[in-house]
Amino acid sequence: MTGSTHSPAEDTGPAPDRPTGTAGRPIRVLLAEDQSMVREALAALLGLEPDIEVVAQAARGDEVLAAARAHAVDVALLDIEMPGRTGIEAAAELRAALPELKVVVLTTFGRPGYLRSAMEAGAVAFLVKDAPAAQLADAVRRVLAGERVIDPTLAAAALAEGANPLTDREREILRAAADGATNAELAAALHLSQGTVRNYLSTAIQKLAARNRTEAVGIAREKGWL
Amino acid sequence: MTGSTHSPAEDTGPAPDRPTGTAGRPIRVLLAEDQSMVREALAALLGLEPDIEVVAQAARGDEVLAAARAHAVDVALLDIEMPGRTGIEAAAELRAALPELKVVVLTTFGRPGYLRSAMEAGAVAFLVKDAPAAQLADAVRRVLAGERVIDPTLAAAALAEGANPLTDREREILRAAADGATNAELAAALHLSQGTVRNYLSTAIQKLAARNRTEAVGIAREKGWL
DNA sequence: ACATCCGCATGACAGATGTCATGCGGACAG
DNA sequence: CTGTCCGCATGACATCTGTCATGCGGATGT
């Protein structure tokens, strides 16, 4: 357990040099998370660190880019599950518009597929909310120093899983089927024959080693492939 | 419908010094939440309040009772989704063992069924993590003063929904079907005929106004009836 | 004591779902 | 250029799933 780590005195270790250029000024952080209570609690936590300042908050994925631009942010902390845009989509957007900015993805679920997508979207760190709180401030400092911060266990799992085996069509149909749509509706919505829809579902079920669509949806969700 | 109702009886029994913010000792809080980062962030947030002290933390539902006993806790803050025991189950346990203790249930999902179960288990407050962070400390103080704290919108939704319409059997089967089990397996596991299983699912589907088992599971989950 | 309601249980039937064999066309290595 | 692979697409067939009519037994209210 990494319980109480409030010792600013011994904090001299990981900060021999401020990699953001201007020495001495606090690290400017954007925090994006849809649940107010969690967001503000995380802000309080980071506020305890003398060298970190939360200068912007966002409750929706589609507010992230504007907020980052408006506040000259050094590091963006993004939750994945957000309304408007997922943290992953927001990360891709940030990389395109503000390539200097370091993106940390912070999520409830340590799904290998999420890690993979996050890295592909340009994130340099991936944290799960299960991890000790001390890792949060730590990760902020380390990404600014140019490091990548990834839980080794999760990285191994992501590599072991391999990539998402589902094709675009299969994912599309599985996602729609997850909401309870009957495959006649799917066929109509996608302008396909009913048999074709069934066939995609069938191959998806086989690829995921499931016994029916319900289980297939569960497995795909669990791995972050949906 | 919210806090305006005080309990007339059973109030101010053994309290020479009201532990409320006035002049007494700080309020002793137990915080139970499985995600370390969120738990410690919430602890940091509460730690900013001068009259509140987080004296115990639990990462699992089955650690709650022992922790509450060991630290003479005034208020327990319980997340619902936890390993070991749900926050609801832990609340029932606390009410049985430590009836003085005020229980606040704190959850990600504002599901009406959750609210209902929480109140039946003896919780006196129900907060969603979507709410502003200030409500957390506020709720702690108010429950200690004998108030109940419930989001009026959610309370209205819970009343409008009515109670869980599913019978025990239906819930049991729907829950199992949610994992992707085929109903032949369900029949074997529950020592029923296959037709019977289908029938339970059928009535569940009708009660929930769903079109198939998948959608029924989704609806039941959303309402907190699973 | 009785009628009534409700949960539990079953099998027959129709319609939805999953599997299979088959074919088309683009990408890619040789 | 050609053979091969893979994603996309379809219809026929067998199985699974959802609905219905029916019946049993315990609780409830009168």
Short mmCIF file of C-alpha atoms (C1' of nucleotides) in Angstrom, two decimals:
data_model
loop_
_atom_site.label_atom_id
_atom_site.label_comp_id
_atom_site.label_asym_id
_atom_site.label_seq_id
_atom_site.Cartn_x
_atom_site.Cartn_y
_atom_site.Cartn_z
CA MET A 1 0.00 0.00 0.00
CA THR A 2 1.27 3.44 -0.88
CA GLY A 3 -0.92 5.19 1.63
CA SER A 4 0.27 8.55 2.93
CA THR A 5 2.84 10.11 0.67
CA HIS A 6 2.70 13.69 1.75
CA SER A 7 6.31 14.52 2.20
CA PRO A 8 7.13 17.54 0.08
CA ALA A 9 10.53 17.59 1.75
CA GLU A 10 11.70 14.42 0.02
CA ASP A 11 10.17 15.56 -3.22
CA THR A 12 13.45 16.79 -4.65
CA GLY A 13 14.16 13.49 -6.34
CA PRO A 14 12.07 13.47 -9.53
CA ALA A 15 12.52 17.14 -10.32
CA PRO A 16 16.14 17.89 -11.09
CA ASP A 17 15.07 19.82 -14.13
CA ARG A 18 11.82 21.29 -15.42
CA PRO A 19 11.35 19.87 -18.90
CA THR A 20 8.71 22.43 -19.88
CA GLY A 21 11.36 25.03 -20.58
CA THR A 22 10.60 27.78 -18.13
CA ALA A 23 12.12 26.69 -14.88
CA GLY A 24 10.16 26.94 -11.69
CA ARG A 25 6.63 27.63 -12.80
CA PRO A 26 4.04 25.05 -11.80
CA ILE A 27 2.86 22.42 -14.26
CA ARG A 28 -0.43 23.50 -15.82
CA VAL A 29 -2.92 20.64 -15.91
CA LEU A 30 -6.28 20.17 -17.60
CA LEU A 31 -8.61 17.66 -15.96
CA ALA A 32 -11.42 16.11 -17.99
CA GLU A 33 -13.86 13.80 -16.23
CA ASP A 34 -17.63 13.80 -16.40
CA GLN A 35 -18.46 13.00 -12.79
CA SER A 36 -18.21 16.28 -10.92
CA MET A 37 -17.48 14.76 -7.58
CA VAL A 38 -14.64 12.66 -8.87
CA ARG A 39 -13.27 15.48 -10.99
CA GLU A 40 -13.22 17.95 -8.15
CA ALA A 41 -11.80 15.38 -5.78
CA LEU A 42 -8.96 14.65 -8.18
CA ALA A 43 -8.40 18.38 -8.52
CA ALA A 44 -8.18 18.64 -4.74
CA LEU A 45 -5.68 15.81 -4.71
CA LEU A 46 -3.48 17.41 -7.35
CA GLY A 47 -3.88 20.76 -5.64
CA LEU A 48 -1.95 19.37 -2.70
CA GLU A 49 1.14 19.11 -4.89
CA PRO A 50 3.14 22.33 -4.83
CA ASP A 51 4.45 22.02 -8.38
CA ILE A 52 1.12 21.21 -10.03
CA GLU A 53 -1.77 23.51 -10.76
CA VAL A 54 -5.13 22.45 -12.20
CA VAL A 55 -5.87 25.39 -14.48
CA ALA A 56 -8.84 23.98 -16.39
CA GLN A 57 -11.55 21.38 -15.98
CA ALA A 58 -13.88 19.81 -18.52
CA ALA A 59 -16.98 17.71 -17.94
CA ARG A 60 -17.40 16.64 -21.56
CA GLY A 61 -15.07 15.32 -24.22
CA ASP A 62 -16.02 18.01 -26.68
CA GLU A 63 -14.96 20.77 -24.30
CA VAL A 64 -11.42 19.49 -23.97
CA LEU A 65 -9.74 21.08 -26.98
CA ALA A 66 -11.09 24.57 -26.37
CA ALA A 67 -10.18 24.41 -22.70
CA ALA A 68 -6.66 23.23 -23.48
CA ARG A 69 -6.18 26.05 -25.97
CA ALA A 70 -7.58 28.70 -23.65
CA HIS A 71 -5.37 27.88 -20.69
CA ALA A 72 -1.95 27.07 -22.12
CA VAL A 73 -2.00 23.60 -20.64
CA ASP A 74 1.09 21.41 -20.24
CA VAL A 75 -0.60 18.11 -19.44
CA ALA A 76 -4.15 16.91 -20.14
CA LEU A 77 -5.68 14.24 -17.91
CA LEU A 78 -8.55 12.58 -19.75
CA ASP A 79 -11.13 10.11 -18.56
CA ILE A 80 -12.32 7.77 -21.32
CA GLU A 81 -16.04 7.48 -20.68
CA MET A 82 -17.40 10.97 -21.22
CA PRO A 83 -20.37 12.44 -23.04
CA GLY A 84 -19.74 14.36 -26.23
CA ARG A 85 -16.49 12.67 -27.12
CA THR A 86 -14.54 9.85 -25.50
CA GLY A 87 -11.20 10.64 -23.91
CA ILE A 88 -9.57 8.66 -26.71
CA GLU A 89 -11.17 10.79 -29.39
CA ALA A 90 -10.25 13.92 -27.46
CA ALA A 91 -6.65 12.70 -27.24
CA ALA A 92 -6.46 12.33 -31.03
CA GLU A 93 -7.90 15.78 -31.42
CA LEU A 94 -5.36 17.25 -29.02
CA ARG A 95 -2.46 15.58 -30.77
CA ALA A 96 -3.53 17.07 -34.08
CA ALA A 97 -4.06 20.58 -32.74
CA LEU A 98 -1.52 20.87 -29.93
CA PRO A 99 1.27 18.36 -30.50
CA GLU A 100 3.38 19.70 -27.62
CA LEU A 101 0.72 18.82 -25.08
CA LYS A 102 1.21 15.59 -23.13
CA VAL A 103 -1.91 13.46 -22.80
CA VAL A 104 -2.56 11.13 -19.85
CA VAL A 105 -5.53 8.80 -20.17
CA LEU A 106 -7.16 7.90 -16.88
CA THR A 107 -9.86 5.29 -16.77
CA THR A 108 -11.96 3.07 -14.59
CA PHE A 109 -11.46 -0.01 -16.67
CA GLY A 110 -8.07 -1.52 -17.36
CA ARG A 111 -9.18 -2.97 -20.65
CA PRO A 112 -6.33 -3.92 -22.93
CA GLY A 113 -8.17 -2.59 -25.96
CA TYR A 114 -8.52 0.79 -24.31
CA LEU A 115 -4.80 0.95 -23.68
CA ARG A 116 -4.09 0.11 -27.27
CA SER A 117 -6.51 2.72 -28.63
CA ALA A 118 -5.22 5.32 -26.21
CA MET A 119 -1.64 4.83 -27.33
CA GLU A 120 -2.67 4.94 -30.97
CA ALA A 121 -4.49 8.21 -30.27
CA GLY A 122 -1.28 9.75 -28.99
CA ALA A 123 -1.53 9.34 -25.22
CA VAL A 124 1.82 9.01 -23.43
CA ALA A 125 0.44 7.61 -20.19
CA PHE A 126 -2.37 5.27 -19.23
CA LEU A 127 -3.56 5.05 -15.64
CA VAL A 128 -6.35 3.05 -14.09
CA LYS A 129 -8.32 4.49 -11.21
CA ASP A 130 -7.52 1.36 -9.24
CA ALA A 131 -3.94 2.52 -8.90
CA PRO A 132 -2.75 4.37 -5.79
CA ALA A 133 -3.45 8.08 -5.89
CA ALA A 134 0.21 8.95 -5.62
CA GLN A 135 0.73 7.67 -9.15
CA LEU A 136 -1.35 10.48 -10.55
CA ALA A 137 0.93 13.37 -9.67
CA ASP A 138 3.88 11.13 -10.38
CA ALA A 139 2.64 10.42 -13.88
CA VAL A 140 2.07 14.10 -14.57
CA ARG A 141 5.69 14.87 -13.71
CA ARG A 142 7.06 11.94 -15.63
CA VAL A 143 5.23 12.55 -18.89
CA LEU A 144 6.47 16.11 -18.81
CA ALA A 145 9.99 14.72 -18.50
CA GLY A 146 9.36 12.76 -21.69
CA GLU A 147 8.63 9.39 -20.12
CA ARG A 148 5.76 7.11 -20.97
CA VAL A 149 3.84 5.79 -17.98
CA ILE A 150 2.05 2.49 -18.41
CA ASP A 151 1.16 -0.19 -15.93
CA PRO A 152 3.42 -3.12 -16.93
CA THR A 153 0.78 -5.72 -16.09
CA LEU A 154 -1.71 -4.03 -18.33
CA ALA A 155 0.84 -3.57 -21.10
CA ALA A 156 1.57 -7.29 -20.97
CA ALA A 157 -2.13 -8.09 -21.09
CA ALA A 158 -2.59 -5.81 -24.08
CA LEU A 159 0.21 -7.53 -25.92
CA ALA A 160 -1.02 -10.97 -24.96
CA GLU A 161 -4.54 -10.23 -26.14
CA GLY A 162 -3.34 -9.21 -29.52
CA ALA A 163 -5.20 -6.70 -31.60
CA ASN A 164 -8.93 -6.46 -32.00
CA PRO A 165 -9.87 -9.38 -34.27
CA LEU A 166 -13.18 -7.87 -35.32
CA THR A 167 -13.57 -6.17 -38.66
CA ASP A 168 -15.25 -2.77 -38.86
CA ARG A 169 -18.51 -4.24 -39.99
CA GLU A 170 -18.50 -6.86 -37.27
CA ARG A 171 -17.83 -4.27 -34.60
CA GLU A 172 -20.52 -2.01 -35.97
CA ILE A 173 -23.10 -4.76 -35.93
CA LEU A 174 -22.08 -6.14 -32.57
CA ARG A 175 -22.30 -2.68 -31.04
CA ALA A 176 -25.79 -2.21 -32.42
CA ALA A 177 -26.85 -5.66 -31.30
CA ALA A 178 -25.64 -4.84 -27.80
CA ASP A 179 -28.50 -2.38 -27.40
CA GLY A 180 -31.03 -5.13 -28.00
CA ALA A 181 -31.76 -4.40 -31.65
CA THR A 182 -33.12 -7.38 -33.52
CA ASN A 183 -31.15 -8.27 -36.60
CA ALA A 184 -34.02 -7.40 -38.90
CA GLU A 185 -33.64 -3.82 -37.63
CA LEU A 186 -29.90 -3.99 -38.10
CA ALA A 187 -30.37 -5.15 -41.66
CA ALA A 188 -32.72 -2.29 -42.41
CA ALA A 189 -30.49 0.30 -40.77
CA LEU A 190 -27.37 -0.84 -42.60
CA HIS A 191 -29.02 -1.66 -45.94
CA LEU A 192 -27.97 -5.27 -45.77
CA SER A 193 -29.72 -8.58 -46.13
CA GLN A 194 -30.82 -10.17 -42.91
CA GLY A 195 -28.70 -13.19 -43.68
CA THR A 196 -25.63 -11.00 -43.98
CA VAL A 197 -26.21 -9.50 -40.58
CA ARG A 198 -26.59 -12.95 -39.10
CA ASN A 199 -23.41 -13.98 -40.77
CA TYR A 200 -21.39 -11.10 -39.32
CA LEU A 201 -22.72 -11.85 -35.92
CA SER A 202 -21.88 -15.49 -36.39
CA THR A 203 -18.26 -14.79 -37.30
CA ALA A 204 -17.97 -12.29 -34.44
CA ILE A 205 -19.32 -14.93 -32.06
CA GLN A 206 -16.78 -17.43 -33.32
CA LYS A 207 -13.86 -15.02 -33.16
CA LEU A 208 -14.72 -14.20 -29.57
CA ALA A 209 -15.33 -17.84 -28.66
CA ALA A 210 -18.80 -16.97 -27.43
CA ARG A 211 -21.95 -19.04 -27.58
CA ASN A 212 -24.38 -16.32 -28.65
CA ARG A 213 -24.59 -12.60 -29.27
CA THR A 214 -25.13 -11.76 -25.64
CA GLU A 215 -21.93 -13.43 -24.53
CA ALA A 216 -20.09 -11.99 -27.52
CA VAL A 217 -21.08 -8.50 -26.48
CA GLY A 218 -19.90 -9.19 -22.95
CA ILE A 219 -16.52 -10.47 -24.08
CA ALA A 220 -15.98 -7.63 -26.52
CA ARG A 221 -16.86 -5.09 -23.84
CA GLU A 222 -14.55 -6.66 -21.32
CA LYS A 223 -11.63 -6.47 -23.68
CA GLY A 224 -12.38 -2.96 -24.83
CA TRP A 225 -13.12 -4.05 -28.39
CA LEU A 226 -16.58 -2.67 -28.67
CA MET B 1 -39.69 15.26 -0.37
CA THR B 2 -36.06 15.70 0.55
CA GLY B 3 -34.47 16.75 3.76
CA SER B 4 -37.31 18.74 5.28
CA THR B 5 -38.56 15.77 7.27
CA HIS B 6 -36.88 15.18 10.59
CA SER B 7 -37.48 12.10 12.61
CA PRO B 8 -39.52 13.20 15.61
CA ALA B 9 -38.60 10.38 17.96
CA GLU B 10 -35.26 8.64 18.60
CA ASP B 11 -33.45 11.92 18.26
CA THR B 12 -30.76 13.36 20.57
CA GLY B 13 -30.63 10.29 22.78
CA PRO B 14 -27.02 9.89 24.01
CA ALA B 15 -25.46 13.12 22.82
CA PRO B 16 -24.08 15.46 25.45
CA ASP B 17 -21.83 16.94 22.79
CA ARG B 18 -23.24 17.12 19.28
CA PRO B 19 -20.39 16.06 17.01
CA THR B 20 -21.76 18.41 14.37
CA GLY B 21 -19.64 21.28 13.13
CA THR B 22 -20.49 23.57 16.03
CA ALA B 23 -17.81 23.13 18.64
CA GLY B 24 -17.17 19.43 19.23
CA ARG B 25 -14.62 16.99 17.97
CA PRO B 26 -14.34 16.50 14.24
CA ILE B 27 -16.76 14.15 12.49
CA ARG B 28 -15.20 10.71 12.10
CA VAL B 29 -15.79 9.34 8.61
CA LEU B 30 -15.26 5.93 7.02
CA LEU B 31 -14.78 5.94 3.26
CA ALA B 32 -15.43 2.74 1.31
CA GLU B 33 -14.68 2.73 -2.41
CA ASP B 34 -12.78 0.16 -4.42
CA GLN B 35 -10.91 2.43 -6.79
CA SER B 36 -7.87 3.65 -4.85
CA MET B 37 -7.42 6.80 -6.82
CA VAL B 38 -11.00 7.90 -6.38
CA ARG B 39 -11.03 6.88 -2.74
CA GLU B 40 -7.91 8.79 -1.87
CA ALA B 41 -9.02 11.78 -3.92
CA LEU B 42 -12.31 11.89 -2.04
CA ALA B 43 -10.36 11.60 1.20
CA ALA B 44 -8.24 14.57 0.14
CA LEU B 45 -11.38 16.51 -0.64
CA LEU B 46 -12.94 15.76 2.74
CA GLY B 47 -9.62 16.44 4.41
CA LEU B 48 -9.93 20.05 3.33
CA GLU B 49 -12.92 20.44 5.64
CA PRO B 50 -11.83 21.44 9.13
CA ASP B 51 -14.66 19.65 10.92
CA ILE B 52 -14.34 16.34 9.09
CA GLU B 53 -11.73 13.65 9.51
CA VAL B 54 -11.42 10.51 7.39
CA VAL B 55 -10.38 8.00 10.02
CA ALA B 56 -10.77 4.79 8.02
CA GLN B 57 -10.81 3.60 4.45
CA ALA B 58 -11.99 0.35 2.93
CA ALA B 59 -11.43 -0.99 -0.56
CA ARG B 60 -13.87 -3.89 -0.28
CA GLY B 61 -17.41 -4.22 0.98
CA ASP B 62 -16.51 -6.97 3.37
CA GLU B 63 -13.96 -4.80 5.18
CA VAL B 64 -16.49 -2.12 6.04
CA LEU B 65 -17.97 -3.46 9.25
CA ALA B 66 -14.65 -4.24 10.91
CA ALA B 67 -13.23 -0.87 9.94
CA ALA B 68 -16.28 0.96 11.28
CA ARG B 69 -16.05 -0.93 14.56
CA ALA B 70 -12.33 -0.36 14.94
CA HIS B 71 -12.40 3.39 14.45
CA ALA B 72 -15.53 4.63 16.24
CA VAL B 73 -16.95 6.05 13.07
CA ASP B 74 -19.80 8.60 12.98
CA VAL B 75 -20.60 8.46 9.28
CA ALA B 76 -19.89 5.75 6.68
CA LEU B 77 -19.62 6.73 3.03
CA LEU B 78 -20.20 3.66 0.87
CA ASP B 79 -19.79 3.14 -2.84
CA ILE B 80 -22.21 0.54 -4.23
CA GLU B 81 -20.10 -1.36 -6.74
CA MET B 82 -17.40 -3.02 -4.65
CA PRO B 83 -15.85 -6.47 -4.50
CA GLY B 84 -16.66 -8.68 -1.53
CA ARG B 85 -19.98 -7.04 -0.72
CA THR B 86 -21.95 -4.27 -2.35
CA GLY B 87 -22.34 -1.00 -0.51
CA ILE B 88 -26.02 -1.84 -0.08
CA GLU B 89 -25.24 -5.11 1.62
CA ALA B 90 -22.63 -3.40 3.77
CA ALA B 91 -25.21 -0.78 4.76
CA ALA B 92 -27.60 -3.46 5.96
CA GLU B 93 -24.80 -5.06 7.93
CA LEU B 94 -23.89 -1.76 9.55
CA ARG B 95 -27.46 -1.01 10.51
CA ALA B 96 -27.72 -4.36 12.24
CA ALA B 97 -24.42 -4.07 14.11
CA LEU B 98 -24.04 -0.33 14.67
CA PRO B 99 -27.46 1.30 14.53
CA GLU B 100 -26.12 4.71 15.64
CA LEU B 101 -23.91 4.99 12.60
CA LYS B 102 -25.20 7.12 9.72
CA VAL B 103 -24.78 5.58 6.29
CA VAL B 104 -24.35 7.62 3.12
CA VAL B 105 -24.46 5.71 -0.15
CA LEU B 106 -22.41 7.23 -2.92
CA THR B 107 -22.63 5.83 -6.40
CA THR B 108 -21.78 6.36 -10.03
CA PHE B 109 -25.19 5.43 -11.30
CA GLY B 110 -28.35 7.25 -10.33
CA ARG B 111 -30.49 4.20 -10.78
CA PRO B 112 -33.86 4.42 -9.10
CA GLY B 113 -33.68 0.81 -8.00
CA TYR B 114 -30.39 1.47 -6.28
CA LEU B 115 -31.89 4.35 -4.35
CA ARG B 116 -34.78 2.18 -3.26
CA SER B 117 -32.55 -0.67 -2.14
CA ALA B 118 -30.21 1.71 -0.36
CA MET B 119 -33.03 3.24 1.66
CA GLU B 120 -34.40 -0.19 2.50
CA ALA B 121 -30.93 -1.18 3.70
CA GLY B 122 -30.91 1.71 6.13
CA ALA B 123 -28.98 4.43 4.30
CA VAL B 124 -29.99 7.98 5.24
CA ALA B 125 -28.41 9.68 2.24
CA PHE B 126 -27.93 8.83 -1.39
CA LEU B 127 -25.50 10.80 -3.54
CA VAL B 128 -24.47 10.37 -7.15
CA LYS B 129 -20.93 11.12 -8.19
CA ASP B 130 -22.30 13.46 -10.83
CA ALA B 131 -23.25 15.91 -8.11
CA PRO B 132 -20.96 18.80 -7.20
CA ALA B 133 -18.24 17.91 -4.76
CA ALA B 134 -19.46 20.38 -2.18
CA GLN B 135 -22.50 18.18 -1.58
CA LEU B 136 -20.34 15.47 -0.12
CA ALA B 137 -19.18 17.32 2.99
CA ASP B 138 -22.58 18.92 3.20
CA ALA B 139 -24.29 15.55 3.24
CA VAL B 140 -21.96 14.28 5.96
CA ARG B 141 -22.92 17.18 8.20
CA ARG B 142 -26.58 16.93 7.46
CA VAL B 143 -27.00 13.22 8.11
CA LEU B 144 -25.30 13.70 11.43
CA ALA B 145 -27.87 16.35 12.23
CA GLY B 146 -30.58 13.78 11.58
CA GLU B 147 -31.54 14.82 8.09
CA ARG B 148 -31.99 12.59 5.11
CA VAL B 149 -30.22 13.72 1.95
CA ILE B 150 -31.63 12.60 -1.36
CA ASP B 151 -31.57 14.18 -4.77
CA PRO B 152 -35.20 15.19 -5.36
CA THR B 153 -35.07 14.38 -9.06
CA LEU B 154 -33.88 10.91 -8.33
CA ALA B 155 -36.42 10.44 -5.58
CA ALA B 156 -39.17 11.41 -8.01
CA ALA B 157 -37.80 8.99 -10.58
CA ALA B 158 -37.71 6.21 -8.01
CA LEU B 159 -41.33 6.83 -7.08
CA ALA B 160 -42.41 7.10 -10.69
CA GLU B 161 -40.70 3.86 -11.62
CA GLY B 162 -42.48 1.98 -8.95
CA ALA B 163 -40.97 -1.09 -7.39
CA ASN B 164 -39.10 -3.81 -9.17
CA PRO B 165 -41.78 -5.76 -11.07
CA LEU B 166 -39.67 -8.88 -11.48
CA THR B 167 -40.22 -11.91 -9.31
CA ASP B 168 -37.25 -13.63 -7.69
CA ARG B 169 -37.17 -16.34 -10.30
CA GLU B 170 -37.35 -13.89 -13.15
CA ARG B 171 -34.53 -11.81 -11.72
CA GLU B 172 -32.45 -14.88 -11.13
CA ILE B 173 -32.88 -16.08 -14.67
CA LEU B 174 -32.43 -12.69 -16.25
CA ARG B 175 -29.21 -12.17 -14.32
CA ALA B 176 -27.88 -15.50 -15.49
CA ALA B 177 -28.96 -14.85 -19.05
CA ALA B 178 -27.11 -11.54 -18.92
CA ASP B 179 -23.82 -13.42 -18.81
CA GLY B 180 -24.62 -15.08 -22.10
CA ALA B 181 -25.81 -18.42 -20.78
CA THR B 182 -28.09 -20.25 -23.16
CA ASN B 183 -31.39 -21.22 -21.64
CA ALA B 184 -30.64 -24.91 -21.89
CA GLU B 185 -27.81 -24.25 -19.45
CA LEU B 186 -30.09 -22.21 -17.23
CA ALA B 187 -32.62 -25.02 -17.19
CA ALA B 188 -29.96 -27.51 -16.16
CA ALA B 189 -28.52 -25.24 -13.50
CA LEU B 190 -31.89 -24.48 -11.93
CA HIS B 191 -33.42 -27.94 -12.39
CA LEU B 192 -36.20 -26.61 -14.56
CA SER B 193 -37.63 -27.49 -17.90
CA GLN B 194 -36.31 -25.49 -20.81
CA GLY B 195 -39.78 -24.26 -21.58
CA THR B 196 -40.12 -22.89 -18.07
CA VAL B 197 -36.96 -20.90 -18.41
CA ARG B 198 -38.17 -19.50 -21.68
CA ASN B 199 -41.42 -18.59 -20.05
CA TYR B 200 -39.78 -16.65 -17.23
CA LEU B 201 -37.69 -14.80 -19.72
CA SER B 202 -40.74 -14.09 -21.78
CA THR B 203 -42.66 -12.57 -18.88
CA ALA B 204 -39.61 -10.59 -17.84
CA ILE B 205 -39.30 -9.27 -21.37
CA GLN B 206 -42.94 -8.24 -21.37
CA LYS B 207 -42.77 -6.60 -17.95
CA LEU B 208 -39.78 -4.56 -19.06
CA ALA B 209 -41.32 -3.72 -22.43
CA ALA B 210 -38.27 -5.13 -24.19
CA ARG B 211 -38.05 -6.91 -27.51
CA ASN B 212 -35.69 -9.68 -26.50
CA ARG B 213 -33.50 -10.85 -23.63
CA THR B 214 -30.65 -8.57 -24.56
CA GLU B 215 -32.75 -5.45 -24.35
CA ALA B 216 -34.44 -6.74 -21.21
CA VAL B 217 -31.08 -7.10 -19.51
CA GLY B 218 -30.17 -3.57 -20.57
CA ILE B 219 -33.37 -2.09 -19.20
CA ALA B 220 -33.17 -4.00 -15.93
CA ARG B 221 -29.56 -2.89 -15.48
CA GLU B 222 -30.39 0.72 -16.18
CA LYS B 223 -33.11 0.76 -13.57
CA GLY B 224 -31.06 -1.06 -11.00
CA TRP B 225 -33.32 -4.09 -10.97
CA LEU B 226 -30.79 -6.69 -11.80
"C1'" DA C 1 -64.91 -22.00 3.47
"C1'" DC C 2 -64.37 -20.17 -0.63
"C1'" DA C 3 -63.29 -17.46 -4.62
"C1'" DT C 4 -59.54 -15.13 -6.36
"C1'" DC C 5 -55.06 -13.84 -7.36
"C1'" DC C 6 -50.33 -14.73 -8.23
"C1'" DG C 7 -46.02 -17.24 -8.69
"C1'" DC C 8 -44.37 -21.50 -10.50
"C1'" DA C 9 -44.24 -24.92 -14.06
"C1'" DT C 10 -44.93 -27.31 -18.65
"C1'" DG C 11 -45.26 -28.39 -23.83
"C1'" DA C 12 -46.66 -26.99 -28.60
"C1'" DC C 13 -45.94 -23.69 -32.09
"C1'" DA C 14 -44.10 -19.73 -34.83
"C1'" DG C 15 -40.62 -16.70 -35.60
"C1'" DA C 16 -35.81 -15.16 -34.70
"C1'" DT C 17 -31.02 -16.58 -34.51
"C1'" DG C 18 -26.69 -19.03 -35.71
"C1'" DT C 19 -24.13 -22.00 -39.15
"C1'" DC C 20 -22.79 -23.44 -43.54
"C1'" DA C 21 -21.56 -23.53 -48.52
"C1'" DT C 22 -20.90 -20.35 -51.91
"C1'" DG C 23 -19.52 -16.33 -54.64
"C1'" DC C 24 -17.61 -11.47 -55.71
"C1'" DG C 25 -13.94 -8.16 -55.76
"C1'" DG C 26 -9.82 -5.59 -53.87
"C1'" DA C 27 -4.98 -6.00 -51.88
"C1'" DC C 28 -0.65 -8.05 -51.99
"C1'" DA C 29 3.40 -11.17 -52.80
"C1'" DG C 30 5.81 -13.44 -56.13
"C1'" DC D 1 -0.18 -11.09 -64.26
"C1'" DT D 2 -1.59 -14.44 -61.38
"C1'" DG D 3 -2.64 -17.03 -57.36
"C1'" DT D 4 -3.95 -16.38 -52.76
"C1'" DC D 5 -5.94 -14.27 -48.99
"C1'" DC D 6 -9.40 -11.63 -46.78
"C1'" DG D 7 -13.45 -8.72 -46.14
"C1'" DC D 8 -18.05 -8.27 -47.80
"C1'" DA D 9 -22.38 -10.32 -49.12
"C1'" DT D 10 -26.18 -13.78 -49.81
"C1'" DG D 11 -29.71 -17.72 -49.18
"C1'" DA D 12 -30.83 -22.41 -47.33
"C1'" DC D 13 -31.06 -25.04 -43.31
"C1'" DA D 14 -31.12 -26.43 -38.34
"C1'" DT D 15 -31.43 -24.79 -33.84
"C1'" DC D 16 -32.64 -21.58 -30.32
"C1'" DT D 17 -35.82 -18.22 -28.43
"C1'" DG D 18 -40.26 -16.02 -27.35
"C1'" DT D 19 -45.38 -16.56 -26.98
"C1'" DC D 20 -49.46 -18.87 -25.86
"C1'" DA D 21 -52.92 -21.93 -23.61
"C1'" DT D 22 -53.06 -24.57 -19.72
"C1'" DG D 23 -52.71 -26.33 -15.05
"C1'" DC D 24 -51.12 -26.70 -9.97
"C1'" DG D 25 -50.77 -24.97 -5.29
"C1'" DG D 26 -50.16 -21.44 -1.68
"C1'" DA D 27 -51.56 -16.82 0.10
"C1'" DT D 28 -55.23 -13.34 0.78
"C1'" DG D 29 -59.37 -11.17 1.70
"C1'" DT D 30 -64.28 -11.69 2.52
#
